[in-house]
């Protein structure tokens, strides 16, 4: 049979100029609806109608895909690497130092823009996935004491950090907005430490 000039073969779309944007759009939908663990690069590729190899070509791994899907300026697990290796007694300070270090750096505008955009879109699924399944998930086993409290502890930490992001960086409440990173770390670290390793009434 003679091939028809210009005809496209059936199957996945090749890597066109719009493929990367389609992949990111499908990734956002999947991460928001299914979370980080249940989203696969193969499923994102299928939704975007591209070969799975193209997703790996553009993004390398799932964490990088997530980082770019929600327009984070840095890989959250790189930022939080010092937290994951901190001693149990220093977890709160290490976490506050790492996050405020990004939010008060040259990445601040991009981080605030991402957070603001997700709130404006009512896209709580992506924020939940970012905080609980990407940033804090590597800590869950070590803070799950007594057993069954790890998730609650992570959610309590999330309330503190999202509150700071909203009030300090988006609403700009004073004097909180003008505190130095070091001052705020000193204030917030003990609360985070209690959430992470302290006694939880009723548990």
mmCIF file of N, CA and C in Angstrom, residues 46-176:
data_model
loop_
_atom_site.group_PDB
_atom_site.id
_atom_site.type_symbol
_atom_site.label_atom_id
_atom_site.label_comp_id
_atom_site.label_asym_id
_atom_site.label_seq_id
_atom_site.Cartn_x
_atom_site.Cartn_y
_atom_site.Cartn_z
ATOM 1 N N UNK A 46 -0.623 9.402 28.862
ATOM 2 C CA UNK A 46 -1.830 8.935 28.181
ATOM 3 C C UNK A 46 -2.866 10.051 28.074
ATOM 4 N N UNK A 47 -3.033 10.818 29.157
ATOM 5 C CA UNK A 47 -3.999 11.915 29.137
ATOM 6 C C UNK A 47 -3.597 12.994 28.143
ATOM 7 N N UNK A 48 -2.292 13.228 28.016
ATOM 8 C CA UNK A 48 -1.789 14.254 27.091
ATOM 9 C C UNK A 48 -1.630 13.723 25.677
ATOM 10 N N UNK A 49 -1.860 12.424 25.493
ATOM 11 C CA UNK A 49 -1.751 11.758 24.190
ATOM 12 C C UNK A 49 -0.351 11.885 23.598
ATOM 13 N N UNK A 50 0.633 11.609 24.462
ATOM 14 C CA UNK A 50 2.024 11.590 24.009
ATOM 15 C C UNK A 50 2.677 10.312 24.521
ATOM 16 N N UNK A 51 3.819 9.974 23.978
ATOM 17 C CA UNK A 51 4.566 8.825 24.469
ATOM 18 C C UNK A 51 5.096 9.112 25.875
ATOM 19 N N UNK A 52 5.100 8.086 26.718
ATOM 20 C CA UNK A 52 5.616 8.256 28.073
ATOM 21 C C UNK A 52 7.072 8.697 28.052
ATOM 22 N N UNK A 53 7.821 8.260 27.034
ATOM 23 C CA UNK A 53 9.234 8.650 26.933
ATOM 24 C C UNK A 53 9.388 10.151 26.800
ATOM 25 N N UNK A 54 8.383 10.802 26.192
ATOM 26 C CA UNK A 54 8.473 12.253 26.022
ATOM 27 C C UNK A 54 8.329 12.967 27.362
ATOM 28 N N UNK A 55 7.490 12.438 28.256
ATOM 29 C CA UNK A 55 7.342 13.023 29.590
ATOM 30 C C UNK A 55 8.668 12.924 30.335
ATOM 31 N N UNK A 56 9.301 11.764 30.259
ATOM 32 C CA UNK A 56 10.607 11.589 30.903
ATOM 33 C C UNK A 56 11.654 12.497 30.260
ATOM 34 N N UNK A 57 11.567 12.674 28.956
ATOM 35 C CA UNK A 57 12.525 13.542 28.258
ATOM 36 C C UNK A 57 12.426 14.979 28.757
ATOM 37 N N UNK A 58 11.200 15.473 28.905
ATOM 38 C CA UNK A 58 11.007 16.864 29.318
ATOM 39 C C UNK A 58 11.284 17.069 30.810
ATOM 40 N N UNK A 59 10.882 16.106 31.657
ATOM 41 C CA UNK A 59 10.845 16.367 33.098
ATOM 42 C C UNK A 59 11.715 15.439 33.936
ATOM 43 N N UNK A 60 12.160 14.330 33.389
ATOM 44 C CA UNK A 60 13.077 13.469 34.108
ATOM 45 C C UNK A 60 12.420 12.549 35.113
ATOM 46 N N UNK A 61 11.747 13.097 36.117
ATOM 47 C CA UNK A 61 11.095 12.273 37.137
ATOM 48 C C UNK A 61 9.812 12.949 37.609
ATOM 49 N N UNK A 62 9.052 12.252 38.442
ATOM 50 C CA UNK A 62 7.725 12.746 38.838
ATOM 51 C C UNK A 62 7.808 13.975 39.724
ATOM 52 N N UNK A 63 8.800 14.040 40.587
ATOM 53 C CA UNK A 63 8.926 15.220 41.438
ATOM 54 C C UNK A 63 9.191 16.467 40.607
ATOM 55 N N UNK A 64 10.037 16.338 39.607
ATOM 56 C CA UNK A 64 10.312 17.482 38.725
ATOM 57 C C UNK A 64 9.067 17.860 37.929
ATOM 58 N N UNK A 65 8.315 16.860 37.490
ATOM 59 C CA UNK A 65 7.066 17.136 36.784
ATOM 60 C C UNK A 65 6.114 17.909 37.681
ATOM 61 N N UNK A 66 5.989 17.493 38.927
ATOM 62 C CA UNK A 66 5.108 18.197 39.864
ATOM 63 C C UNK A 66 5.595 19.626 40.100
ATOM 64 N N UNK A 67 6.901 19.789 40.307
ATOM 65 C CA UNK A 67 7.474 21.106 40.559
ATOM 66 C C UNK A 67 7.144 22.069 39.427
ATOM 67 N N UNK A 68 7.286 21.604 38.194
ATOM 68 C CA UNK A 68 7.001 22.474 37.054
ATOM 69 C C UNK A 68 5.503 22.633 36.821
ATOM 70 N N UNK A 69 4.716 21.608 37.149
ATOM 71 C CA UNK A 69 3.276 21.692 36.939
ATOM 72 C C UNK A 69 2.654 22.800 37.771
ATOM 73 N N UNK A 70 3.168 23.021 38.981
ATOM 74 C CA UNK A 70 2.598 24.084 39.810
ATOM 75 C C UNK A 70 3.521 25.302 39.895
ATOM 76 N N UNK A 71 4.486 25.339 38.966
ATOM 77 C CA UNK A 71 5.356 26.509 38.808
ATOM 78 C C UNK A 71 6.124 26.859 40.071
ATOM 79 N N UNK A 72 6.617 25.841 40.778
ATOM 80 C CA UNK A 72 7.484 26.109 41.922
ATOM 81 C C UNK A 72 8.855 26.555 41.417
ATOM 82 N N UNK A 73 9.485 27.519 42.088
ATOM 83 C CA UNK A 73 10.789 27.999 41.630
ATOM 84 C C UNK A 73 11.927 27.039 41.917
ATOM 85 N N UNK A 74 11.749 26.144 42.883
ATOM 86 C CA UNK A 74 12.793 25.186 43.259
ATOM 87 C C UNK A 74 12.140 23.857 43.599
ATOM 88 N N UNK A 75 12.912 22.784 43.534
ATOM 89 C CA UNK A 75 12.416 21.468 43.909
ATOM 90 C C UNK A 75 12.246 21.432 45.426
ATOM 91 N N UNK A 76 11.014 21.198 45.930
ATOM 92 C CA UNK A 76 10.786 21.251 47.382
ATOM 93 C C UNK A 76 11.615 20.241 48.158
ATOM 94 N N UNK A 77 11.894 19.092 47.574
ATOM 95 C CA UNK A 77 12.663 18.090 48.315
ATOM 96 C C UNK A 77 14.141 18.454 48.383
ATOM 97 N N UNK A 78 14.610 19.261 47.443
ATOM 98 C CA UNK A 78 15.973 19.783 47.559
ATOM 99 C C UNK A 78 16.043 20.803 48.695
ATOM 100 N N UNK A 79 15.030 21.682 48.749
ATOM 101 C CA UNK A 79 14.983 22.708 49.792
ATOM 102 C C UNK A 79 14.908 22.065 51.178
ATOM 103 N N UNK A 80 14.123 21.001 51.286
ATOM 104 C CA UNK A 80 13.876 20.386 52.585
ATOM 105 C C UNK A 80 14.854 19.269 52.930
ATOM 106 N N UNK A 81 15.844 19.040 52.091
ATOM 107 C CA UNK A 81 16.826 17.992 52.373
ATOM 108 C C UNK A 81 17.460 18.137 53.759
ATOM 109 N N UNK A 82 17.825 19.366 54.205
ATOM 110 C CA UNK A 82 18.395 19.495 55.559
ATOM 111 C C UNK A 82 17.401 19.127 56.662
ATOM 112 N N UNK A 83 16.111 19.260 56.380
ATOM 113 C CA UNK A 83 15.096 18.889 57.374
ATOM 114 C C UNK A 83 15.038 17.379 57.518
ATOM 115 N N UNK A 84 15.083 16.682 56.404
ATOM 116 C CA UNK A 84 14.980 15.228 56.438
ATOM 117 C C UNK A 84 16.140 14.586 57.187
ATOM 118 N N UNK A 85 17.288 15.264 57.237
ATOM 119 C CA UNK A 85 18.451 14.705 57.930
ATOM 120 C C UNK A 85 18.673 15.314 59.310
ATOM 121 N N UNK A 86 17.801 16.247 59.720
ATOM 122 C CA UNK A 86 17.952 16.894 61.031
ATOM 123 C C UNK A 86 17.608 15.907 62.144
ATOM 124 N N UNK A 87 18.133 16.165 63.325
ATOM 125 C CA UNK A 87 17.784 15.344 64.484
ATOM 126 C C UNK A 87 16.330 15.601 64.868
ATOM 127 N N UNK A 88 15.731 14.671 65.583
ATOM 128 C CA UNK A 88 14.344 14.832 65.996
ATOM 129 C C UNK A 88 14.153 16.105 66.809
ATOM 130 N N UNK A 89 15.144 16.459 67.613
ATOM 131 C CA UNK A 89 15.029 17.631 68.486
ATOM 132 C C UNK A 89 15.127 18.951 67.701
ATOM 133 N N UNK A 90 15.576 18.896 66.464
ATOM 134 C CA UNK A 90 15.799 20.117 65.689
ATOM 135 C C UNK A 90 14.882 20.217 64.474
ATOM 136 N N UNK A 91 13.886 19.344 64.397
ATOM 137 C CA UNK A 91 13.034 19.316 63.205
ATOM 138 C C UNK A 91 12.284 20.626 62.992
ATOM 139 N N UNK A 92 11.713 21.188 64.048
ATOM 140 C CA UNK A 92 10.931 22.415 63.912
ATOM 141 C C UNK A 92 11.758 23.573 63.403
ATOM 142 N N UNK A 93 12.926 23.764 63.980
ATOM 143 C CA UNK A 93 13.804 24.859 63.544
ATOM 144 C C UNK A 93 14.307 24.620 62.120
ATOM 145 N N UNK A 94 14.661 23.390 61.811
ATOM 146 C CA UNK A 94 15.157 23.091 60.467
ATOM 147 C C UNK A 94 14.082 23.349 59.418
ATOM 148 N N UNK A 95 12.833 22.985 59.712
ATOM 149 C CA UNK A 95 11.738 23.189 58.772
ATOM 150 C C UNK A 95 11.452 24.669 58.572
ATOM 151 N N UNK A 96 11.363 25.418 59.671
ATOM 152 C CA UNK A 96 11.108 26.856 59.564
ATOM 153 C C UNK A 96 12.238 27.554 58.810
ATOM 154 N N UNK A 97 13.465 27.190 59.085
ATOM 155 C CA UNK A 97 14.620 27.802 58.422
ATOM 156 C C UNK A 97 14.605 27.521 56.925
ATOM 157 N N UNK A 98 14.295 26.280 56.551
ATOM 158 C CA UNK A 98 14.305 25.912 55.131
ATOM 159 C C UNK A 98 13.229 26.648 54.348
ATOM 160 N N UNK A 99 12.004 26.647 54.861
ATOM 161 C CA UNK A 99 10.909 27.273 54.127
ATOM 162 C C UNK A 99 11.048 28.791 54.076
ATOM 163 N N UNK A 100 11.358 29.401 55.203
ATOM 164 C CA UNK A 100 11.516 30.857 55.201
ATOM 165 C C UNK A 100 12.735 31.266 54.383
ATOM 166 N N UNK A 101 13.726 30.385 54.313
ATOM 167 C CA UNK A 101 14.885 30.679 53.488
ATOM 168 C C UNK A 101 14.527 30.824 52.025
ATOM 169 N N UNK A 102 13.558 30.037 51.554
ATOM 170 C CA UNK A 102 13.085 30.161 50.174
ATOM 171 C C UNK A 102 12.174 31.365 50.027
ATOM 172 N N UNK A 103 11.224 31.506 50.962
ATOM 173 C CA UNK A 103 10.235 32.570 50.842
ATOM 174 C C UNK A 103 10.854 33.958 50.982
ATOM 175 N N UNK A 104 11.987 34.077 51.649
ATOM 176 C CA UNK A 104 12.639 35.375 51.791
ATOM 177 C C UNK A 104 13.860 35.497 50.871
ATOM 178 N N UNK A 105 13.908 34.686 49.829
ATOM 179 C CA UNK A 105 15.031 34.726 48.895
ATOM 180 C C UNK A 105 14.581 35.315 47.566
ATOM 181 N N UNK A 106 15.430 35.177 46.559
ATOM 182 C CA UNK A 106 15.064 35.667 45.222
ATOM 183 C C UNK A 106 13.915 34.859 44.626
ATOM 184 N N UNK A 107 13.560 33.726 45.248
ATOM 185 C CA UNK A 107 12.448 32.903 44.760
ATOM 186 C C UNK A 107 11.106 33.334 45.346
ATOM 187 N N UNK A 108 11.121 34.359 46.168
ATOM 188 C CA UNK A 108 9.899 34.747 46.882
ATOM 189 C C UNK A 108 8.738 35.054 45.941
ATOM 190 N N UNK A 109 8.951 35.878 44.944
ATOM 191 C CA UNK A 109 7.850 36.291 44.067
ATOM 192 C C UNK A 109 7.222 35.091 43.361
ATOM 193 N N UNK A 110 8.061 34.161 42.912
ATOM 194 C CA UNK A 110 7.530 32.987 42.222
ATOM 195 C C UNK A 110 6.749 32.093 43.174
ATOM 196 N N UNK A 111 7.259 31.913 44.399
ATOM 197 C CA UNK A 111 6.564 31.081 45.379
ATOM 198 C C UNK A 111 5.219 31.701 45.766
ATOM 199 N N UNK A 112 5.211 33.003 45.983
ATOM 200 C CA UNK A 112 3.963 33.692 46.344
ATOM 201 C C UNK A 112 2.972 33.634 45.183
ATOM 202 N N UNK A 113 3.466 33.803 43.962
ATOM 203 C CA UNK A 113 2.586 33.761 42.792
ATOM 204 C C UNK A 113 1.919 32.394 42.656
ATOM 205 N N UNK A 114 2.687 31.344 42.900
ATOM 206 C CA UNK A 114 2.121 29.991 42.838
ATOM 207 C C UNK A 114 1.035 29.821 43.879
ATOM 208 N N UNK A 115 1.333 30.209 45.117
ATOM 209 C CA UNK A 115 0.383 30.053 46.212
ATOM 210 C C UNK A 115 -0.881 30.875 45.942
ATOM 211 N N UNK A 116 -0.696 32.116 45.504
ATOM 212 C CA UNK A 116 -1.833 32.992 45.228
ATOM 213 C C UNK A 116 -2.697 32.425 44.098
ATOM 214 N N UNK A 117 -2.047 31.902 43.056
ATOM 215 C CA UNK A 117 -2.783 31.374 41.913
ATOM 216 C C UNK A 117 -3.633 30.172 42.300
ATOM 217 N N UNK A 118 -3.083 29.290 43.140
ATOM 218 C CA UNK A 118 -3.839 28.109 43.548
ATOM 219 C C UNK A 118 -5.039 28.494 44.413
ATOM 220 N N UNK A 119 -4.852 29.491 45.281
ATOM 221 C CA UNK A 119 -5.969 29.954 46.112
ATOM 222 C C UNK A 119 -7.043 30.597 45.234
ATOM 223 N N UNK A 120 -6.618 31.452 44.302
ATOM 224 C CA UNK A 120 -7.570 32.150 43.434
ATOM 225 C C UNK A 120 -8.360 31.167 42.579
ATOM 226 N N UNK A 121 -7.707 30.076 42.187
ATOM 227 C CA UNK A 121 -8.374 29.087 41.349
ATOM 228 C C UNK A 121 -9.217 28.110 42.160
ATOM 229 N N UNK A 122 -9.145 28.233 43.485
ATOM 230 C CA UNK A 122 -9.849 27.289 44.338
ATOM 231 C C UNK A 122 -9.297 25.883 44.223
ATOM 232 N N UNK A 123 -8.003 25.794 43.870
ATOM 233 C CA UNK A 123 -7.372 24.511 43.585
ATOM 234 C C UNK A 123 -6.654 23.977 44.820
ATOM 235 N N UNK A 124 -7.413 23.674 45.849
ATOM 236 C CA UNK A 124 -6.796 23.222 47.097
ATOM 237 C C UNK A 124 -6.109 21.882 46.944
ATOM 238 N N UNK A 125 -6.506 21.114 45.931
ATOM 239 C CA UNK A 125 -5.909 19.805 45.730
ATOM 240 C C UNK A 125 -4.420 19.878 45.486
ATOM 241 N N UNK A 126 -3.980 20.869 44.717
ATOM 242 C CA UNK A 126 -2.553 20.997 44.425
ATOM 243 C C UNK A 126 -1.775 21.440 45.655
ATOM 244 N N UNK A 127 -2.333 22.356 46.437
ATOM 245 C CA UNK A 127 -1.659 22.795 47.659
ATOM 246 C C UNK A 127 -1.568 21.634 48.646
ATOM 247 N N UNK A 128 -2.643 20.869 48.767
ATOM 248 C CA UNK A 128 -2.640 19.708 49.660
ATOM 249 C C UNK A 128 -1.591 18.689 49.209
ATOM 250 N N UNK A 129 -1.556 18.432 47.910
ATOM 251 C CA UNK A 129 -0.576 17.484 47.387
ATOM 252 C C UNK A 129 0.836 17.966 47.649
ATOM 253 N N UNK A 130 1.084 19.260 47.421
ATOM 254 C CA UNK A 130 2.414 19.815 47.632
ATOM 255 C C UNK A 130 2.855 19.668 49.079
ATOM 256 N N UNK A 131 1.997 20.072 50.003
ATOM 257 C CA UNK A 131 2.392 20.085 51.406
ATOM 258 C C UNK A 131 2.482 18.680 52.003
ATOM 259 N N UNK A 132 1.449 17.879 51.791
ATOM 260 C CA UNK A 132 1.346 16.619 52.517
ATOM 261 C C UNK A 132 1.996 15.442 51.800
ATOM 262 N N UNK A 133 2.032 15.466 50.477
ATOM 263 C CA UNK A 133 2.540 14.300 49.756
ATOM 264 C C UNK A 133 3.919 14.519 49.147
ATOM 265 N N UNK A 134 4.312 15.763 48.993
ATOM 266 C CA UNK A 134 5.636 16.026 48.421
ATOM 267 C C UNK A 134 6.588 16.542 49.506
ATOM 268 N N UNK A 135 6.238 17.665 50.139
ATOM 269 C CA UNK A 135 7.164 18.282 51.089
ATOM 270 C C UNK A 135 7.296 17.485 52.391
ATOM 271 N N UNK A 136 6.180 17.074 52.991
ATOM 272 C CA UNK A 136 6.222 16.472 54.319
ATOM 273 C C UNK A 136 6.186 14.951 54.322
ATOM 274 N N UNK A 137 5.840 14.339 53.214
ATOM 275 C CA UNK A 137 5.708 12.880 53.178
ATOM 276 C C UNK A 137 6.966 12.130 53.616
ATOM 277 N N UNK A 138 8.174 12.579 53.234
ATOM 278 C CA UNK A 138 9.362 11.842 53.681
ATOM 279 C C UNK A 138 9.558 11.838 55.197
ATOM 280 N N UNK A 139 8.835 12.706 55.923
ATOM 281 C CA UNK A 139 8.983 12.784 57.375
ATOM 282 C C UNK A 139 7.933 11.967 58.121
ATOM 283 N N UNK A 140 6.921 11.469 57.426
ATOM 284 C CA UNK A 140 5.761 10.902 58.113
ATOM 285 C C UNK A 140 6.118 9.741 59.036
ATOM 286 N N UNK A 141 6.969 8.853 58.580
ATOM 287 C CA UNK A 141 7.294 7.692 59.410
ATOM 288 C C UNK A 141 7.962 8.090 60.726
ATOM 289 N N UNK A 142 8.859 9.069 60.663
ATOM 290 C CA UNK A 142 9.586 9.416 61.885
ATOM 291 C C UNK A 142 8.768 10.259 62.850
ATOM 292 N N UNK A 143 7.709 10.931 62.362
ATOM 293 C CA UNK A 143 6.873 11.720 63.278
ATOM 294 C C UNK A 143 5.600 10.973 63.674
ATOM 295 N N UNK A 144 5.450 9.741 63.213
ATOM 296 C CA UNK A 144 4.257 8.960 63.509
ATOM 297 C C UNK A 144 4.387 8.282 64.876
ATOM 298 N N UNK A 145 4.462 9.128 65.917
ATOM 299 C CA UNK A 145 4.638 8.643 67.289
ATOM 300 C C UNK A 145 3.742 9.441 68.237
ATOM 301 N N UNK A 146 2.768 8.805 68.879
ATOM 302 C CA UNK A 146 2.412 7.400 68.748
ATOM 303 C C UNK A 146 1.842 7.066 67.374
ATOM 304 N N UNK A 147 1.826 5.797 67.041
ATOM 305 C CA UNK A 147 1.370 5.355 65.726
ATOM 306 C C UNK A 147 -0.015 5.908 65.413
ATOM 307 N N UNK A 148 -0.154 6.381 64.187
ATOM 308 C CA UNK A 148 -1.430 6.929 63.745
ATOM 309 C C UNK A 148 -1.531 8.438 63.830
ATOM 310 N N UNK A 149 -0.485 9.101 64.363
ATOM 311 C CA UNK A 149 -0.540 10.561 64.509
ATOM 312 C C UNK A 149 0.272 11.305 63.448
ATOM 313 N N UNK A 150 0.998 10.581 62.606
ATOM 314 C CA UNK A 150 1.880 11.243 61.641
ATOM 315 C C UNK A 150 1.156 12.189 60.714
ATOM 316 N N UNK A 151 0.041 11.736 60.170
ATOM 317 C CA UNK A 151 -0.713 12.579 59.234
ATOM 318 C C UNK A 151 -1.258 13.824 59.933
ATOM 319 N N UNK A 152 -1.798 13.657 61.133
ATOM 320 C CA UNK A 152 -2.308 14.797 61.890
ATOM 321 C C UNK A 152 -1.190 15.792 62.157
ATOM 322 N N UNK A 153 -0.019 15.307 62.543
ATOM 323 C CA UNK A 153 1.108 16.201 62.804
ATOM 324 C C UNK A 153 1.484 16.983 61.542
ATOM 325 N N UNK A 154 1.516 16.307 60.408
ATOM 326 C CA UNK A 154 1.840 16.986 59.149
ATOM 327 C C UNK A 154 0.795 18.046 58.815
ATOM 328 N N UNK A 155 -0.465 17.746 59.062
ATOM 329 C CA UNK A 155 -1.526 18.714 58.775
ATOM 330 C C UNK A 155 -1.436 19.922 59.704
ATOM 331 N N UNK A 156 -1.069 19.708 60.963
ATOM 332 C CA UNK A 156 -0.887 20.830 61.883
ATOM 333 C C UNK A 156 0.265 21.725 61.415
ATOM 334 N N UNK A 157 1.355 21.106 60.964
ATOM 335 C CA UNK A 157 2.466 21.879 60.400
ATOM 336 C C UNK A 157 1.980 22.672 59.197
ATOM 337 N N UNK A 158 1.164 22.056 58.350
ATOM 338 C CA UNK A 158 0.657 22.740 57.154
ATOM 339 C C UNK A 158 -0.173 23.968 57.518
ATOM 340 N N UNK A 159 -0.965 23.881 58.599
ATOM 341 C CA UNK A 159 -1.753 25.058 58.996
ATOM 342 C C UNK A 159 -0.834 26.220 59.361
ATOM 343 N N UNK A 160 0.253 25.927 60.037
ATOM 344 C CA UNK A 160 1.183 26.978 60.463
ATOM 345 C C UNK A 160 1.871 27.619 59.260
ATOM 346 N N UNK A 161 2.371 26.796 58.346
ATOM 347 C CA UNK A 161 3.149 27.329 57.242
ATOM 348 C C UNK A 161 2.273 28.025 56.199
ATOM 349 N N UNK A 162 1.086 27.497 55.928
ATOM 350 C CA UNK A 162 0.202 28.189 54.988
ATOM 351 C C UNK A 162 -0.295 29.493 55.590
ATOM 352 N N UNK A 163 -0.507 29.501 56.904
ATOM 353 C CA UNK A 163 -0.911 30.742 57.552
ATOM 354 C C UNK A 163 0.151 31.816 57.440
ATOM 355 N N UNK A 164 1.397 31.444 57.629
ATOM 356 C CA UNK A 164 2.488 32.415 57.496
ATOM 357 C C UNK A 164 2.578 32.922 56.065
ATOM 358 N N UNK A 165 2.487 32.001 55.098
ATOM 359 C CA UNK A 165 2.539 32.415 53.694
ATOM 360 C C UNK A 165 1.431 33.420 53.381
ATOM 361 N N UNK A 166 0.221 33.141 53.848
ATOM 362 C CA UNK A 166 -0.909 34.023 53.561
ATOM 363 C C UNK A 166 -0.776 35.371 54.254
ATOM 364 N N UNK A 167 -0.535 35.351 55.556
ATOM 365 C CA UNK A 167 -0.569 36.590 56.340
ATOM 366 C C UNK A 167 0.689 37.441 56.120
ATOM 367 N N UNK A 168 1.852 36.822 56.039
ATOM 368 C CA UNK A 168 3.107 37.575 55.904
ATOM 369 C C UNK A 168 3.360 38.042 54.470
ATOM 370 N N UNK A 169 3.137 37.145 53.497
ATOM 371 C CA UNK A 169 3.575 37.436 52.139
ATOM 372 C C UNK A 169 2.471 37.895 51.193
ATOM 373 N N UNK A 170 1.235 37.486 51.443
ATOM 374 C CA UNK A 170 0.145 37.881 50.545
ATOM 375 C C UNK A 170 -0.662 39.037 51.128
ATOM 376 N N UNK A 171 -1.089 38.915 52.380
ATOM 377 C CA UNK A 171 -1.851 39.996 53.013
ATOM 378 C C UNK A 171 -0.948 41.093 53.554
ATOM 379 N N UNK A 172 0.308 40.751 53.874
ATOM 380 C CA UNK A 172 1.268 41.759 54.322
ATOM 381 C C UNK A 172 0.948 42.388 55.663
ATOM 382 N N UNK A 173 0.408 41.614 56.588
ATOM 383 C CA UNK A 173 0.085 42.163 57.906
ATOM 384 C C UNK A 173 1.364 42.580 58.625
ATOM 385 N N UNK A 174 1.300 43.757 59.267
ATOM 386 C CA UNK A 174 2.413 44.245 60.082
ATOM 387 C C UNK A 174 2.062 44.090 61.569
ATOM 388 N N UNK A 175 3.067 43.781 62.365
ATOM 389 C CA UNK A 175 4.509 43.782 62.087
ATOM 390 C C UNK A 175 5.070 42.468 61.546
ATOM 391 N N UNK A 176 4.198 41.455 61.352
ATOM 392 C CA UNK A 176 4.697 40.155 60.917
ATOM 393 C C UNK A 176 5.484 40.252 59.608
#
